[in-house]
């Protein structure tokens, strides 16, 4: 039996100015924001710490994932995959209104890697997490050259 737990939170797109699009155009700069923000979310899942888990969320994301929903999702993740161990950068996908950064992640109870996706938007000059997903990599297929 395959159990699929997908943390799906809405991705709310924000309009970007020409200035913010220039900021988004550099992969290293994107990763300087995305890597620690994603790492924080994953570590706070392990700790069950909602306030730190959600500290970089957009207002819409906070509304979509209140602490009660976080507790439910966290219990499902812990029961199905175990605790987060590590992540490896895979790709950056730049869209008009958001950026999605993908990682291959390892968890204590899962032999195969998980695909971790964090979505970022900018509003009023501030960068927010606007979406976050975990999926078994074997169920989403080959992403780029990862297996």
mmCIF file of C-alpha atoms in Angstrom:
data_model
loop_
_atom_site.group_PDB
_atom_site.id
_atom_site.type_symbol
_atom_site.label_atom_id
_atom_site.label_comp_id
_atom_site.label_asym_id
_atom_site.label_seq_id
_atom_site.Cartn_x
_atom_site.Cartn_y
_atom_site.Cartn_z
ATOM 1 C CA UNK A 1 0.000 0.000 0.000
ATOM 2 C CA UNK A 2 1.383 3.381 -0.965
ATOM 3 C CA UNK A 3 0.636 6.262 1.344
ATOM 4 C CA UNK A 4 0.966 9.662 -0.215
ATOM 5 C CA UNK A 5 1.204 12.595 2.087
ATOM 6 C CA UNK A 6 1.380 15.808 0.210
ATOM 7 C CA UNK A 7 1.627 19.012 2.143
ATOM 8 C CA UNK A 8 -0.259 21.253 -0.167
ATOM 9 C CA UNK A 9 -0.637 24.819 0.746
ATOM 10 C CA UNK A 10 -1.891 27.422 -1.641
ATOM 11 C CA UNK A 11 0.564 29.349 -3.713
ATOM 12 C CA UNK A 12 -0.536 32.937 -3.768
ATOM 13 C CA UNK A 13 1.090 34.948 -6.497
ATOM 14 C CA UNK A 14 2.079 38.525 -5.859
ATOM 15 C CA UNK A 15 2.669 41.131 -8.523
ATOM 16 C CA UNK A 16 6.312 41.951 -8.937
ATOM 17 C CA UNK A 17 7.852 45.208 -9.966
ATOM 18 C CA UNK A 18 10.673 45.413 -12.493
ATOM 19 C CA UNK A 19 13.042 45.956 -9.576
ATOM 20 C CA UNK A 20 11.984 42.766 -7.790
ATOM 21 C CA UNK A 21 12.232 40.770 -11.044
ATOM 22 C CA UNK A 22 15.859 41.868 -11.314
ATOM 23 C CA UNK A 23 16.471 40.568 -7.782
ATOM 24 C CA UNK A 24 14.908 37.212 -8.689
ATOM 25 C CA UNK A 25 17.098 36.795 -11.763
ATOM 26 C CA UNK A 26 20.149 35.431 -9.977
ATOM 27 C CA UNK A 27 20.200 31.810 -8.830
ATOM 28 C CA UNK A 28 22.735 32.348 -6.056
ATOM 29 C CA UNK A 29 20.740 35.222 -4.615
ATOM 30 C CA UNK A 30 17.584 33.126 -4.755
ATOM 31 C CA UNK A 31 19.279 30.248 -2.970
ATOM 32 C CA UNK A 32 20.627 32.612 -0.296
ATOM 33 C CA UNK A 33 16.991 33.226 0.629
ATOM 34 C CA UNK A 34 15.389 29.885 -0.238
ATOM 35 C CA UNK A 35 17.890 27.448 1.274
ATOM 36 C CA UNK A 36 17.815 28.760 4.862
ATOM 37 C CA UNK A 37 14.056 29.454 4.770
ATOM 38 C CA UNK A 38 13.324 25.896 3.597
ATOM 39 C CA UNK A 39 15.813 24.411 6.064
ATOM 40 C CA UNK A 40 14.107 26.329 8.864
ATOM 41 C CA UNK A 41 10.682 24.969 7.905
ATOM 42 C CA UNK A 42 11.966 21.397 7.786
ATOM 43 C CA UNK A 43 13.807 21.657 11.120
ATOM 44 C CA UNK A 44 10.764 23.238 12.755
ATOM 45 C CA UNK A 45 8.653 20.324 11.491
ATOM 46 C CA UNK A 46 10.991 18.073 13.488
ATOM 47 C CA UNK A 47 10.560 20.264 16.556
ATOM 48 C CA UNK A 48 6.832 20.874 16.085
ATOM 49 C CA UNK A 49 7.466 24.619 16.464
ATOM 50 C CA UNK A 50 4.721 26.424 14.557
ATOM 51 C CA UNK A 51 5.801 29.998 15.286
ATOM 52 C CA UNK A 52 9.274 29.392 13.845
ATOM 53 C CA UNK A 53 7.957 27.122 11.064
ATOM 54 C CA UNK A 54 5.658 29.869 9.800
ATOM 55 C CA UNK A 55 7.910 32.877 10.456
ATOM 56 C CA UNK A 56 8.546 33.512 6.725
ATOM 57 C CA UNK A 57 4.998 32.779 5.537
ATOM 58 C CA UNK A 58 2.997 35.244 3.486
ATOM 59 C CA UNK A 59 -0.152 36.505 5.209
ATOM 60 C CA UNK A 60 -2.232 34.269 2.905
ATOM 61 C CA UNK A 61 -0.098 31.231 3.756
ATOM 62 C CA UNK A 62 -0.493 31.894 7.483
ATOM 63 C CA UNK A 63 -4.251 32.060 6.991
ATOM 64 C CA UNK A 64 -4.245 28.824 4.966
ATOM 65 C CA UNK A 65 -2.034 26.953 7.455
ATOM 66 C CA UNK A 66 -2.950 27.980 10.996
ATOM 67 C CA UNK A 67 -1.346 26.196 13.931
ATOM 68 C CA UNK A 68 -4.140 23.605 14.145
ATOM 69 C CA UNK A 69 -3.594 22.617 10.489
ATOM 70 C CA UNK A 70 0.174 22.550 11.057
ATOM 71 C CA UNK A 71 -0.314 20.053 13.912
ATOM 72 C CA UNK A 72 -2.372 17.753 11.654
ATOM 73 C CA UNK A 73 0.092 17.966 8.753
ATOM 74 C CA UNK A 74 3.086 17.510 11.021
ATOM 75 C CA UNK A 75 1.584 14.377 12.580
ATOM 76 C CA UNK A 76 0.953 12.902 9.105
ATOM 77 C CA UNK A 77 4.500 13.719 7.967
ATOM 78 C CA UNK A 78 6.077 12.272 11.117
ATOM 79 C CA UNK A 79 3.943 9.114 10.943
ATOM 80 C CA UNK A 80 4.573 8.546 7.234
ATOM 81 C CA UNK A 81 8.114 9.797 6.620
ATOM 82 C CA UNK A 82 9.648 10.279 10.053
ATOM 83 C CA UNK A 83 11.920 13.204 10.827
ATOM 84 C CA UNK A 84 13.710 15.391 8.339
ATOM 85 C CA UNK A 85 17.419 14.602 7.906
ATOM 86 C CA UNK A 86 18.853 16.509 4.948
ATOM 87 C CA UNK A 87 18.134 18.180 1.647
ATOM 88 C CA UNK A 88 20.012 18.584 -1.620
ATOM 89 C CA UNK A 89 19.312 21.411 -4.064
ATOM 90 C CA UNK A 90 17.738 20.321 -7.361
ATOM 91 C CA UNK A 91 16.384 23.300 -9.287
ATOM 92 C CA UNK A 92 14.914 26.781 -9.428
ATOM 93 C CA UNK A 93 11.827 27.467 -11.495
ATOM 94 C CA UNK A 94 11.208 31.152 -12.156
ATOM 95 C CA UNK A 95 7.705 32.213 -13.107
ATOM 96 C CA UNK A 96 6.208 35.639 -13.607
ATOM 97 C CA UNK A 97 4.782 35.916 -10.093
ATOM 98 C CA UNK A 98 6.647 33.337 -8.044
ATOM 99 C CA UNK A 99 9.756 31.213 -7.762
ATOM 100 C CA UNK A 100 9.743 27.523 -6.875
ATOM 101 C CA UNK A 101 12.877 25.952 -5.454
ATOM 102 C CA UNK A 102 13.068 22.151 -5.414
ATOM 103 C CA UNK A 103 15.183 19.863 -3.257
ATOM 104 C CA UNK A 104 15.673 16.143 -2.844
ATOM 105 C CA UNK A 105 15.178 15.391 0.844
ATOM 106 C CA UNK A 106 15.819 12.487 3.157
ATOM 107 C CA UNK A 107 13.622 11.518 6.097
ATOM 108 C CA UNK A 108 14.230 8.907 8.801
ATOM 109 C CA UNK A 109 11.479 6.448 7.794
ATOM 110 C CA UNK A 110 11.662 6.824 4.016
ATOM 111 C CA UNK A 111 14.193 4.833 1.984
ATOM 112 C CA UNK A 112 13.552 6.833 -1.183
ATOM 113 C CA UNK A 113 14.049 10.603 -1.389
ATOM 114 C CA UNK A 114 11.188 13.060 -1.192
ATOM 115 C CA UNK A 115 10.741 16.009 -3.502
ATOM 116 C CA UNK A 116 10.576 19.167 -1.397
ATOM 117 C CA UNK A 117 9.233 22.301 -3.069
ATOM 118 C CA UNK A 118 9.162 25.770 -1.566
ATOM 119 C CA UNK A 119 7.414 28.615 -3.367
ATOM 120 C CA UNK A 120 8.450 32.222 -2.814
ATOM 121 C CA UNK A 121 6.715 35.481 -3.672
ATOM 122 C CA UNK A 122 7.502 39.098 -3.013
ATOM 123 C CA UNK A 123 5.098 41.659 -1.621
ATOM 124 C CA UNK A 124 6.008 45.203 -0.705
ATOM 125 C CA UNK A 125 9.710 44.430 -1.054
ATOM 126 C CA UNK A 126 9.596 41.460 1.329
ATOM 127 C CA UNK A 127 10.098 37.813 0.356
ATOM 128 C CA UNK A 128 7.583 35.289 1.674
ATOM 129 C CA UNK A 129 7.010 31.560 1.533
ATOM 130 C CA UNK A 130 3.707 31.110 -0.280
ATOM 131 C CA UNK A 131 3.664 27.360 -0.845
ATOM 132 C CA UNK A 132 5.326 24.186 0.413
ATOM 133 C CA UNK A 133 5.012 20.585 -0.772
ATOM 134 C CA UNK A 134 6.478 17.208 0.107
ATOM 135 C CA UNK A 135 6.007 14.323 -2.329
ATOM 136 C CA UNK A 136 7.672 10.925 -2.720
ATOM 137 C CA UNK A 137 10.031 11.384 -5.646
ATOM 138 C CA UNK A 138 9.025 8.006 -7.061
ATOM 139 C CA UNK A 139 5.460 9.301 -7.481
ATOM 140 C CA UNK A 140 6.359 12.537 -9.254
ATOM 141 C CA UNK A 141 8.781 11.005 -11.732
ATOM 142 C CA UNK A 142 12.203 12.110 -12.807
ATOM 143 C CA UNK A 143 12.762 15.817 -12.156
ATOM 144 C CA UNK A 144 15.700 16.981 -14.198
ATOM 145 C CA UNK A 145 18.454 14.445 -13.669
ATOM 146 C CA UNK A 146 17.600 13.315 -10.133
ATOM 147 C CA UNK A 147 16.387 9.825 -9.434
#
